[in-house]
PDB file of C-alpha atoms and ligand atoms in Angstrom:
ATOM      1  CA  MET A  93     -41.672  63.438  40.635  1.00  0.00           C
ATOM      2  CA  GLU A  94     -44.805  61.714  41.935  1.00  0.00           C
ATOM      3  CA  ILE A  95     -47.863  63.866  41.167  1.00  0.00           C
ATOM      4  CA  ASN A  96     -51.033  63.662  43.235  1.00  0.00           C
ATOM      5  CA  TYR A  97     -53.556  64.666  40.564  1.00  0.00           C
ATOM      6  CA  GLU A  98     -56.575  64.750  42.901  1.00  0.00           C
ATOM      7  CA  LEU A  99     -54.765  66.917  45.431  1.00  0.00           C
ATOM      8  CA  LEU A 100     -53.688  69.367  42.748  1.00  0.00           C
ATOM      9  CA  MET A 101     -57.195  69.526  41.267  1.00  0.00           C
ATOM     10  CA  ASN A 102     -58.660  70.136  44.722  1.00  0.00           C
ATOM     11  CA  SER A 103     -56.245  73.048  45.153  1.00  0.00           C
ATOM     12  CA  ALA A 104     -57.392  74.466  41.790  1.00  0.00           C
ATOM     13  CA  LYS A 105     -61.027  74.140  42.884  1.00  0.00           C
ATOM     14  CA  LYS A 106     -60.261  75.960  46.127  1.00  0.00           C
ATOM     15  CA  ALA A 107     -58.456  78.718  44.233  1.00  0.00           C
ATOM     16  CA  ALA A 108     -61.433  79.197  41.891  1.00  0.00           C
ATOM     17  CA  GLN A 109     -63.446  80.360  44.900  1.00  0.00           C
ATOM     18  CA  ASN A 110     -61.263  83.485  45.017  1.00  0.00           C
ATOM     19  CA  SER A 111     -61.808  84.311  41.340  1.00  0.00           C
ATOM     20  CA  TYR A 112     -62.492  87.978  40.668  1.00  0.00           C
ATOM     21  CA  SER A 113     -64.589  87.688  37.513  1.00  0.00           C
ATOM     22  CA  PRO A 114     -67.544  90.117  37.697  1.00  0.00           C
ATOM     23  CA  PHE A 115     -67.340  90.843  33.954  1.00  0.00           C
ATOM     24  CA  SER A 116     -67.209  87.386  32.385  1.00  0.00           C
ATOM     25  CA  ARG A 117     -68.787  85.555  35.336  1.00  0.00           C
ATOM     26  CA  PHE A 118     -66.391  82.772  34.379  1.00  0.00           C
ATOM     27  CA  ALA A 119     -64.379  81.721  37.425  1.00  0.00           C
ATOM     28  CA  VAL A 120     -61.118  79.818  36.980  1.00  0.00           C
ATOM     29  CA  GLY A 121     -58.723  78.340  39.518  1.00  0.00           C
ATOM     30  CA  ALA A 122     -55.270  76.885  38.924  1.00  0.00           C
ATOM     31  CA  ALA A 123     -52.736  75.042  41.032  1.00  0.00           C
ATOM     32  CA  VAL A 124     -49.071  74.717  40.134  1.00  0.00           C
ATOM     33  CA  LEU A 125     -46.805  71.981  41.469  1.00  0.00           C
ATOM     34  CA  ALA A 126     -43.237  73.257  41.433  1.00  0.00           C
ATOM     35  CA  SER A 127     -40.088  71.104  41.412  1.00  0.00           C
ATOM     36  CA  SER A 128     -39.586  71.997  45.109  1.00  0.00           C
ATOM     37  CA  GLY A 129     -42.766  70.032  45.860  1.00  0.00           C
ATOM     38  CA  LYS A 130     -44.708  73.160  46.862  1.00  0.00           C
ATOM     39  CA  ILE A 131     -48.141  73.963  45.422  1.00  0.00           C
ATOM     40  CA  TYR A 132     -49.076  77.492  44.367  1.00  0.00           C
ATOM     41  CA  GLU A 133     -52.670  78.499  43.745  1.00  0.00           C
ATOM     42  CA  GLY A 134     -54.035  81.221  41.479  1.00  0.00           C
ATOM     43  CA  CYS A 135     -57.332  82.516  40.162  1.00  0.00           C
ATOM     44  CA  ASN A 136     -58.361  84.769  37.297  1.00  0.00           C
ATOM     45  CA  VAL A 137     -58.401  88.435  38.238  1.00  0.00           C
ATOM     46  CA  GLU A 138     -60.367  90.679  35.887  1.00  0.00           C
ATOM     47  CA  ASN A 139     -60.335  94.445  35.484  1.00  0.00           C
ATOM     48  CA  SER A 140     -62.722  97.184  34.321  1.00  0.00           C
ATOM     49  CA  SER A 141     -60.115  97.729  31.621  1.00  0.00           C
ATOM     50  CA  PHE A 142     -60.728  94.233  30.251  1.00  0.00           C
ATOM     51  CA  GLY A 143     -57.314  93.687  28.658  1.00  0.00           C
ATOM     52  CA  LEU A 144     -55.624  93.845  32.042  1.00  0.00           C
ATOM     53  CA  THR A 145     -57.227  90.577  33.121  1.00  0.00           C
ATOM     54  CA  ILE A 146     -54.852  87.824  34.205  1.00  0.00           C
ATOM     55  CA  CYS A 147     -55.715  84.152  33.808  1.00  0.00           C
ATOM     56  CA  ALA A 148     -55.680  81.792  36.766  1.00  0.00           C
ATOM     57  CA  GLU A 149     -52.770  79.775  35.349  1.00  0.00           C
ATOM     58  CA  ARG A 150     -50.468  82.756  34.908  1.00  0.00           C
ATOM     59  CA  CYS A 151     -51.472  84.095  38.315  1.00  0.00           C
ATOM     60  CA  ALA A 152     -50.375  80.797  39.922  1.00  0.00           C
ATOM     61  CA  ILE A 153     -47.211  80.488  37.802  1.00  0.00           C
ATOM     62  CA  PHE A 154     -46.100  84.039  38.580  1.00  0.00           C
ATOM     63  CA  LYS A 155     -46.715  83.452  42.278  1.00  0.00           C
ATOM     64  CA  ALA A 156     -44.465  80.378  42.101  1.00  0.00           C
ATOM     65  CA  VAL A 157     -41.712  82.097  40.144  1.00  0.00           C
ATOM     66  CA  SER A 158     -41.807  85.178  42.356  1.00  0.00           C
ATOM     67  CA  GLU A 159     -41.260  82.877  45.346  1.00  0.00           C
ATOM     68  CA  GLY A 160     -38.079  81.560  43.739  1.00  0.00           C
ATOM     69  CA  GLU A 161     -39.335  78.526  41.816  1.00  0.00           C
ATOM     70  CA  LYS A 162     -37.569  77.812  38.535  1.00  0.00           C
ATOM     71  CA  GLU A 163     -39.344  74.689  37.294  1.00  0.00           C
ATOM     72  CA  ILE A 164     -42.940  73.634  37.045  1.00  0.00           C
ATOM     73  CA  VAL A 165     -43.901  69.969  37.164  1.00  0.00           C
ATOM     74  CA  ALA A 166     -47.703  70.095  36.839  1.00  0.00           C
ATOM     75  CA  VAL A 167     -50.615  72.525  36.488  1.00  0.00           C
ATOM     76  CA  ALA A 168     -54.269  71.791  37.352  1.00  0.00           C
ATOM     77  CA  ILE A 169     -57.027  74.002  35.938  1.00  0.00           C
ATOM     78  CA  TYR A 170     -60.661  74.192  36.960  1.00  0.00           C
ATOM     79  CA  SER A 171     -63.733  76.273  36.229  1.00  0.00           C
ATOM     80  CA  PRO A 172     -67.009  75.757  38.095  1.00  0.00           C
ATOM     81  CA  ASN A 173     -68.722  77.414  35.109  1.00  0.00           C
ATOM     82  CA  ALA A 174     -67.846  74.932  32.356  1.00  0.00           C
ATOM     83  CA  ASP A 175     -67.889  71.192  31.699  1.00  0.00           C
ATOM     84  CA  SER A 176     -64.149  71.442  31.045  1.00  0.00           C
ATOM     85  CA  CYS A 177     -61.584  74.228  31.048  1.00  0.00           C
ATOM     86  CA  TYR A 178     -58.412  73.986  28.983  1.00  0.00           C
ATOM     87  CA  PRO A 179     -55.579  76.540  29.258  1.00  0.00           C
ATOM     88  CA  CYS A 180     -55.558  79.455  26.805  1.00  0.00           C
ATOM     89  CA  GLY A 181     -52.699  79.851  24.326  1.00  0.00           C
ATOM     90  CA  ALA A 182     -50.930  82.559  26.303  1.00  0.00           C
ATOM     91  CA  CYS A 183     -50.853  80.406  29.440  1.00  0.00           C
ATOM     92  CA  ARG A 184     -49.548  77.412  27.474  1.00  0.00           C
ATOM     93  CA  GLN A 185     -46.567  79.469  26.316  1.00  0.00           C
ATOM     94  CA  VAL A 186     -45.949  80.783  29.859  1.00  0.00           C
ATOM     95  CA  MET A 187     -46.008  77.198  31.186  1.00  0.00           C
ATOM     96  CA  TYR A 188     -43.478  76.224  28.519  1.00  0.00           C
ATOM     97  CA  GLU A 189     -41.042  78.874  29.762  1.00  0.00           C
ATOM     98  CA  PHE A 190     -40.787  77.075  33.110  1.00  0.00           C
ATOM     99  CA  GLN A 191     -40.703  73.483  31.876  1.00  0.00           C
ATOM    100  CA  GLY A 192     -37.653  71.593  33.070  1.00  0.00           C
ATOM    101  CA  ASP A 193     -35.222  69.954  30.640  1.00  0.00           C
ATOM    102  CA  ASN A 194     -35.908  66.416  31.866  1.00  0.00           C
ATOM    103  CA  GLU A 195     -39.637  66.341  32.506  1.00  0.00           C
ATOM    104  CA  GLU A 196     -42.602  67.636  30.524  1.00  0.00           C
ATOM    105  CA  ILE A 197     -45.212  69.575  32.458  1.00  0.00           C
ATOM    106  CA  SER A 198     -48.378  67.584  33.173  1.00  0.00           C
ATOM    107  CA  VAL A 199     -51.606  69.512  32.583  1.00  0.00           C
ATOM    108  CA  ILE A 200     -54.580  68.289  34.596  1.00  0.00           C
ATOM    109  CA  THR A 201     -58.165  69.221  33.721  1.00  0.00           C
ATOM    110  CA  GLU A 202     -61.549  67.900  34.744  1.00  0.00           C
ATOM    111  CA  ASN A 203     -64.086  67.042  32.071  1.00  0.00           C
ATOM    112  CA  LEU A 204     -67.589  66.319  33.325  1.00  0.00           C
ATOM    113  CA  GLY A 205     -66.116  65.119  36.608  1.00  0.00           C
ATOM    114  CA  GLN A 206     -63.370  62.981  35.017  1.00  0.00           C
ATOM    115  CA  LEU A 207     -59.719  63.916  35.472  1.00  0.00           C
ATOM    116  CA  GLU A 208     -57.755  64.248  32.234  1.00  0.00           C
ATOM    117  CA  VAL A 209     -53.956  64.347  32.306  1.00  0.00           C
ATOM    118  CA  GLN A 210     -51.949  65.476  29.296  1.00  0.00           C
ATOM    119  CA  LYS A 211     -48.387  66.553  28.667  1.00  0.00           C
ATOM    120  CA  LEU A 212     -47.887  70.217  27.785  1.00  0.00           C
ATOM    121  CA  SER A 213     -46.757  69.287  24.248  1.00  0.00           C
ATOM    122  CA  TYR A 214     -50.288  67.983  23.600  1.00  0.00           C
ATOM    123  CA  PHE A 215     -51.536  71.564  24.006  1.00  0.00           C
ATOM    124  CA  LEU A 216     -48.443  73.346  22.696  1.00  0.00           C
ATOM    125  CA  PRO A 217     -46.425  71.249  20.225  1.00  0.00           C
ATOM    126  CA  CYS A 218     -43.759  73.812  19.320  1.00  0.00           C
ATOM    127  CA  GLY A 219     -43.329  76.254  22.172  1.00  0.00           C
ATOM    128  CA  PHE A 220     -41.167  79.323  21.712  1.00  0.00           C
ATOM    129  CA  ARG A 221     -37.890  79.676  23.581  1.00  0.00           C
ATOM    130  CA  ILE A 222     -34.934  81.994  23.133  1.00  0.00           C
TER     131      ILE A 222
HETATM  132  N1  THU B  28     -59.371  82.445  31.823  1.00  0.00           N
HETATM  133  C1  THU B  28     -58.465  81.846  32.647  1.00  0.00           C
HETATM  134  O1  THU B  28     -58.325  82.208  33.808  1.00  0.00           O
HETATM  135  N2  THU B  28     -57.718  80.832  32.145  1.00  0.00           N
HETATM  136  C2  THU B  28     -57.822  80.354  30.868  1.00  0.00           C
HETATM  137  O2  THU B  28     -57.033  79.508  30.466  1.00  0.00           O
HETATM  138  C3  THU B  28     -58.881  80.843  29.999  1.00  0.00           C
HETATM  139  C4  THU B  28     -59.541  82.098  30.436  1.00  0.00           C
HETATM  140  C5  THU B  28     -60.196  83.524  32.372  1.00  0.00           C
HETATM  141  C6  THU B  28     -59.867  84.896  31.829  1.00  0.00           C
HETATM  142  C7  THU B  28     -61.177  85.620  32.041  1.00  0.00           C
HETATM  143  O3  THU B  28     -61.202  86.166  33.347  1.00  0.00           O
HETATM  144  C8  THU B  28     -62.240  84.536  31.952  1.00  0.00           C
HETATM  145  O4  THU B  28     -61.552  83.302  32.056  1.00  0.00           O
HETATM  146  C9  THU B  28     -63.040  84.567  30.669  1.00  0.00           C
HETATM  147  O5  THU B  28     -62.199  84.584  29.564  1.00  0.00           O
END
């Protein structure tokens, strides 16, 4: 599938504006392109009980899956509070769960204003699957 990296990154930037991160003051936005062609946005949502926090990537992925999506094609991640923001290990494994058999997920980040595009296996070489 054709992926519009700029469009997806702009969606992640928009989503970061909704971040609820009063504890870390580290806002994150994510945008997921599903195999249907639809884009789902998510942000990190923190909690007074810190361990209940959800990352932006998983927020967006769970929105997509709960709307009936089965496959993810690409994920863009953005934080206005860092020069670059790569996905945490937990989110990498959750992405892997929804990777299609024929196409690796593309992971898009922005480093000092430059888009970087990597395949998920760059971040997670041996994902776990049952
Ligand atoms: N965070 C994300 O949303 N995604 C990541 O991949 C890394 C971390 C959030 C969780 C928490 O709200 C804040 O960043 C600081 O860890």
